[in-house]
Short mmCIF file of C-alpha atoms in Angstrom, two decimals:
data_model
loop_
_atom_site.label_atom_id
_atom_site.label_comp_id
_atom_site.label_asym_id
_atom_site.label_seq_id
_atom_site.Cartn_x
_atom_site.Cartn_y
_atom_site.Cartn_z
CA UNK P 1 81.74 108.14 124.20
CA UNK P 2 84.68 109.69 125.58
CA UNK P 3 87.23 110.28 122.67
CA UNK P 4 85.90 112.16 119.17
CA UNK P 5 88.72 110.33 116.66
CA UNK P 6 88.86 106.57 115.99
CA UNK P 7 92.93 106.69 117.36
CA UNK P 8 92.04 104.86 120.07
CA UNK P 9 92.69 100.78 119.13
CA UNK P 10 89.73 98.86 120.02
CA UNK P 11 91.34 95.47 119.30
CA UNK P 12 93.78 96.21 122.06
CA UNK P 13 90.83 95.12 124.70
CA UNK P 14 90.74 91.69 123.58
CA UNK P 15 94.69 91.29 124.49
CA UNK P 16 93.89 90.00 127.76
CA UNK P 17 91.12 87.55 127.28
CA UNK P 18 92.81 86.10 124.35
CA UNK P 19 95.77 85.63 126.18
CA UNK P 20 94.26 83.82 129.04
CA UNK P 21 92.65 81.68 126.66
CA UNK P 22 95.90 80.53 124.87
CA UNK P 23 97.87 80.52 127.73
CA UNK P 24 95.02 77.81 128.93
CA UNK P 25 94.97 75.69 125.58
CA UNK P 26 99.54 75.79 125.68
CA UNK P 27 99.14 74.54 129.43
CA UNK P 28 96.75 71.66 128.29
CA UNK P 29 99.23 70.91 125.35
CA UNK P 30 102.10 70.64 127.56
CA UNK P 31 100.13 68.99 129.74
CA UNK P 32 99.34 66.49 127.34
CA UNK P 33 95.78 66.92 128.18
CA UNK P 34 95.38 68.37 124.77
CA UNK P 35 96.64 67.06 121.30
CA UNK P 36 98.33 69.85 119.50
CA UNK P 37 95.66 70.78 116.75
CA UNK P 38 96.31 69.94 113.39
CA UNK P 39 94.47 72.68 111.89
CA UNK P 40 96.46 75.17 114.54
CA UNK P 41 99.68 74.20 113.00
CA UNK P 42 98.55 74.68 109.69
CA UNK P 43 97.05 78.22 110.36
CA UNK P 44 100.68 78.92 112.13
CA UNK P 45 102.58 77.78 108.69
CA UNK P 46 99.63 79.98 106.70
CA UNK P 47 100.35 83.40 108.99
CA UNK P 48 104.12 82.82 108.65
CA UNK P 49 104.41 82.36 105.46
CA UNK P 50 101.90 85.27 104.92
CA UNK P 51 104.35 87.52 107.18
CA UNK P 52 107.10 86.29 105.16
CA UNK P 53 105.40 87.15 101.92
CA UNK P 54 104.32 90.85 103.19
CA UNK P 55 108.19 91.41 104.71
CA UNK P 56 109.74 90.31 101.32
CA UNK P 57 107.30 92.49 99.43
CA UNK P 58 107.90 95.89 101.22
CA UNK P 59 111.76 95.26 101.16
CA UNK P 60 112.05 95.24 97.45
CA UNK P 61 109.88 97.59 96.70
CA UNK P 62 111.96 99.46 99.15
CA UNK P 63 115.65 98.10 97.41
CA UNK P 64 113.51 99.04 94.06
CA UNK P 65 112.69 102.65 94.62
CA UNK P 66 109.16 102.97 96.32
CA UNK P 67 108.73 105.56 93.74
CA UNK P 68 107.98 102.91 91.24
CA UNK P 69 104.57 102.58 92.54
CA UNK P 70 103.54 106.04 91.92
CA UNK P 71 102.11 105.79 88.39
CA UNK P 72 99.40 102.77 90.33
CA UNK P 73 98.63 104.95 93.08
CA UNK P 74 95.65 107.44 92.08
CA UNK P 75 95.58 108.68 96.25
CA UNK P 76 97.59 112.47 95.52
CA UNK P 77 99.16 112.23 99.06
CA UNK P 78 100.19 108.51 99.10
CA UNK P 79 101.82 109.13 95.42
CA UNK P 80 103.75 112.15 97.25
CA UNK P 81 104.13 110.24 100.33
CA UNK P 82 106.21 107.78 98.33
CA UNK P 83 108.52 110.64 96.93
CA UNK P 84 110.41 110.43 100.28
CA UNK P 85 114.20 109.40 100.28
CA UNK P 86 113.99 106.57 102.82
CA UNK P 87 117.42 104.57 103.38
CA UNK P 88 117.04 100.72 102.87
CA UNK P 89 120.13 98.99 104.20
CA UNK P 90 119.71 95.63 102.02
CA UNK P 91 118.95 93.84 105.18
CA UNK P 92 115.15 94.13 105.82
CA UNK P 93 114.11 90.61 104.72
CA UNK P 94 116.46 88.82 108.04
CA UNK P 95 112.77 89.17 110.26
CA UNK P 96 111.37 87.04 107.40
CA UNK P 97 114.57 84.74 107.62
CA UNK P 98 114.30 84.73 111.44
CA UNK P 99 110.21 83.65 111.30
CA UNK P 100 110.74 80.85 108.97
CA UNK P 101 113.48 79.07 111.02
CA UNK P 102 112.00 79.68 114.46
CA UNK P 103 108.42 77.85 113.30
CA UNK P 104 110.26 75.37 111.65
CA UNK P 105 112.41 74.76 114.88
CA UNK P 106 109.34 74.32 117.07
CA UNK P 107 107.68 72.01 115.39
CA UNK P 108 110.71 70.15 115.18
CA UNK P 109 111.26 70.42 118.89
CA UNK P 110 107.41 69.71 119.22
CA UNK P 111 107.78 66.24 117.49
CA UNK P 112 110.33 65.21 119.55
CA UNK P 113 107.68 65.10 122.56
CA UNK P 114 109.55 68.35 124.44
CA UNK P 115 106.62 70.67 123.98
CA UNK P 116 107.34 72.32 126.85
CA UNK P 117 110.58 73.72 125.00
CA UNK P 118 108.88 74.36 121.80
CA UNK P 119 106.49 76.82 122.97
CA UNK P 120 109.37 78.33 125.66
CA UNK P 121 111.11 78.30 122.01
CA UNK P 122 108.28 79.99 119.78
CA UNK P 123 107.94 82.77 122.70
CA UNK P 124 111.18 83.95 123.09
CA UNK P 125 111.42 83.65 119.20
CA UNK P 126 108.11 85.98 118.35
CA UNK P 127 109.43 88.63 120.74
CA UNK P 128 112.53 88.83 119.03
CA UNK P 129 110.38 88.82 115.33
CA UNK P 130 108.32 91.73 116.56
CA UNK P 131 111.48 93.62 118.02
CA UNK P 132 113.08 92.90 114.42
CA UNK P 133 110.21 93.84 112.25
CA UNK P 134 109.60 96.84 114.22
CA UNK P 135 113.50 98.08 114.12
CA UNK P 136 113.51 97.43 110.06
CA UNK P 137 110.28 98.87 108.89
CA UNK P 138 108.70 101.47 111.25
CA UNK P 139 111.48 104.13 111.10
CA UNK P 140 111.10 103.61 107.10
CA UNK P 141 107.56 103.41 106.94
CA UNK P 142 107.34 106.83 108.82
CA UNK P 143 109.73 108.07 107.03
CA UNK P 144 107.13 108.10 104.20
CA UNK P 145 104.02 108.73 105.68
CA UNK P 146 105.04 111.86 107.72
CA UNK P 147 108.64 112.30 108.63
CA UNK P 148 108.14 115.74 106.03
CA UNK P 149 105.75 116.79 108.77
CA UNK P 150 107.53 115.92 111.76
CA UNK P 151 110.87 117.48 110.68
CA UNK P 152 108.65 120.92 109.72
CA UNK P 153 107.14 120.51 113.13
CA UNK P 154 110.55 120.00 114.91
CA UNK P 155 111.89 122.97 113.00
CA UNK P 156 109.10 125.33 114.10
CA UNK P 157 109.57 124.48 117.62
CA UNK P 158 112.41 126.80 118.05
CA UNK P 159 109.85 129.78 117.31
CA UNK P 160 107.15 131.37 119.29
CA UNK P 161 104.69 130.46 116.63
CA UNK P 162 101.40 128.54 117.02
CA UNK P 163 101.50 124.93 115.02
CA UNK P 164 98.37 123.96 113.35
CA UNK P 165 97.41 120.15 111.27
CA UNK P 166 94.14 120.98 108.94
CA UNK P 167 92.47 118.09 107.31
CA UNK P 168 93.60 115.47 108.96
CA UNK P 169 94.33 114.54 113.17
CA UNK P 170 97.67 114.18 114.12
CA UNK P 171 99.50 115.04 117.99
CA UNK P 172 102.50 115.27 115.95
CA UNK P 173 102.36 119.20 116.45
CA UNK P 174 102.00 118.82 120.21
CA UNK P 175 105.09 116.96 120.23
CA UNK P 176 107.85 117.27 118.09
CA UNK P 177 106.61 121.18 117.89
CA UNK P 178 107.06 120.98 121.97
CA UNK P 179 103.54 123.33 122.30
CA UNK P 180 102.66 124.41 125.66
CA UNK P 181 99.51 125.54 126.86
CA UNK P 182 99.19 128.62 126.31
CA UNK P 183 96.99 131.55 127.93
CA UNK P 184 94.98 133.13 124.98
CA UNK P 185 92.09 130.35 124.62
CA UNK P 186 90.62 131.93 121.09
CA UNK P 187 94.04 130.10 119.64
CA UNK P 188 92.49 127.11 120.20
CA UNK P 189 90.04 127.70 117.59
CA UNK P 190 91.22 126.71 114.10
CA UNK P 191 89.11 129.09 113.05
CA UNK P 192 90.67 132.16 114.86
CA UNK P 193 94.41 130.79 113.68
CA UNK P 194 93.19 130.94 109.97
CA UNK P 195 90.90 134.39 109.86
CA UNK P 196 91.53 136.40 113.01
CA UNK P 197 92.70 139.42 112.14
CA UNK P 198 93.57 139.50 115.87
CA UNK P 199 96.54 137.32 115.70
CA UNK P 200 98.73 137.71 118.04
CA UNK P 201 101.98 135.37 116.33
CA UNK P 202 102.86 133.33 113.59
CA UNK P 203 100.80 130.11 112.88
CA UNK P 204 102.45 127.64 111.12
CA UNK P 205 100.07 125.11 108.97
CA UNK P 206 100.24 121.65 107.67
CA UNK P 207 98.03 119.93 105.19
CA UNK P 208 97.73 116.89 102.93
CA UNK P 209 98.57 117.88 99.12
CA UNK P 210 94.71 117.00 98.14
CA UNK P 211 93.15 118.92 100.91
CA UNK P 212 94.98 122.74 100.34
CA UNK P 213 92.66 123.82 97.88
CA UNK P 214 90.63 125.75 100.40
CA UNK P 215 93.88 127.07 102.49
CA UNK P 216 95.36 128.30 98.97
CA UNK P 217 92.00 130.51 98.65
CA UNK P 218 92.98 132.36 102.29
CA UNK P 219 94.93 135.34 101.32
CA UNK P 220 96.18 135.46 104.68
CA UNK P 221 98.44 132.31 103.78
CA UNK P 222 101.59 132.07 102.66
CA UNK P 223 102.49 128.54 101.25
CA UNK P 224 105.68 127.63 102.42
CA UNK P 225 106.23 123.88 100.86
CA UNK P 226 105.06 121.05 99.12
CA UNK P 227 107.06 117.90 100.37
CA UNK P 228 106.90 114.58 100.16
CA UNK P 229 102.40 115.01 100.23
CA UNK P 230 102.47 117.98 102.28
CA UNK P 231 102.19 121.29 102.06
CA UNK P 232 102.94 123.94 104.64
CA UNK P 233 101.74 127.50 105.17
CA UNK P 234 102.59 130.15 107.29
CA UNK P 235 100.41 132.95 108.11
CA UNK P 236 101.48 136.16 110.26
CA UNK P 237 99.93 138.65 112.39
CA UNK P 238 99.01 141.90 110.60
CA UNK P 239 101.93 143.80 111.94
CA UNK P 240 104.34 141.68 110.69
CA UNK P 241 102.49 141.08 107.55
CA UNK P 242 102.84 145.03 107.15
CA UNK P 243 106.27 145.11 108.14
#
């Protein structure tokens, strides 16, 4: 009711409850109020070796070229997203490495009746998984979905020039393209940045390869680039149009 995109993440409200509700189960384990679960440790090998599976899979695809999946992708923009050059040091699969020996290290500990170490163990271990996955793959996963855009946004930033994302919703203009508020409201109509013949400055435009059909048909617009499933317009005020 009070946002209009589906950005925000919904699953993020049940971060709390769930939380209290393992934290309650570990202290009854510890405890030994509780026997540890079978079917828990089996759904903890399943996930990890699920993790381990995905992790493997994205770093040779990445050692492989990621371009190598083009010809099974029939999505335009995810085919040109892949097109990116995106570094891949050789080293991606350690998280994977890191996973398999921390589980396997609790439930040793866990067996040897010091459960309270195990699960001090598999904390301080998952932090350090999620602070490795995250440092491997989300620089290089971004680096294909929309580093083309962010680096055209950065770039335009330097210019008094209005930024505008059709077709899809992105803050990445706001941003990297360091907009400020500014004091003519009719820019804030998409409409007024693509047909105005009042325009006061340069608007710069990004789309999604598949959805610049209908930009392409403005003859106000000036396509730019097509990179890596973007393409970028520019279109400028009628007296420097003339000029």
């Amino acid at each position: 009711s009070i946002v209009q995109s589906k950005i925000v993440h919904y699953s993020s409200l049940a971060y709390f409850p769930l939380t209290f509700l393992a934290a309650g189960v570990i202290r009854k384990i510890i405890r030994k109020e509780l026997l540890f679960p079978r079917w828990i440790g089996y759904g903890m090998i399943a996930v990890a070796i699920l993790y381990c599976i995905i992790i493997v899979s994205i770093a040779l695809v990445g050692y492989q070229g990621a371009e190598i999946l083009v010809d099974y992708i029939r999505d335009p923009f995810a085919a040109g997203n892949l097109e990116a050059e995106v570094h891949w040091s050789g080293w991606e699969w350690l998280p994977a490495l890191w996973l398999g020996i921390s589980l396997l290290y609790f439930f040793r500990l866990y067996h040897r009746g010091n459960s309270l170490g195990a699960f001090r163990q598999l904390f301080v271990s998952m932090g350090i998984f999620t602070l490795l996955t995250l440092g491997f793959f989300v620089k290089r996963i971004e680096g294909y979905s929309q580093r083309a855009a962010l680096e055209f946004f950065a770039e335009k930033a330097k210019e008094d020039a209005y930024l505008l994302p059709v077709g899809y919703k992105s803050y990445a203009h706001l941003f990297y393209g360091k907009s400020r508020p500014g004091k003519n409201e009719a820019a804030y109509s998409q409409d007024w940045l693509l047909k105005s013949p009042e325009l006061d400055k340069p608007v710069y435009i990004a789309t999604k390869v598949h959805k610049a059909a209908p930009l392409r048909q403005l003859s106000d617009l000036r396509e730019i680039e097509t990179k890596n499933g973007f393409v970028f317009f520019v279109r400028l005020p009628q007296l420097q149009e003339n000029k």
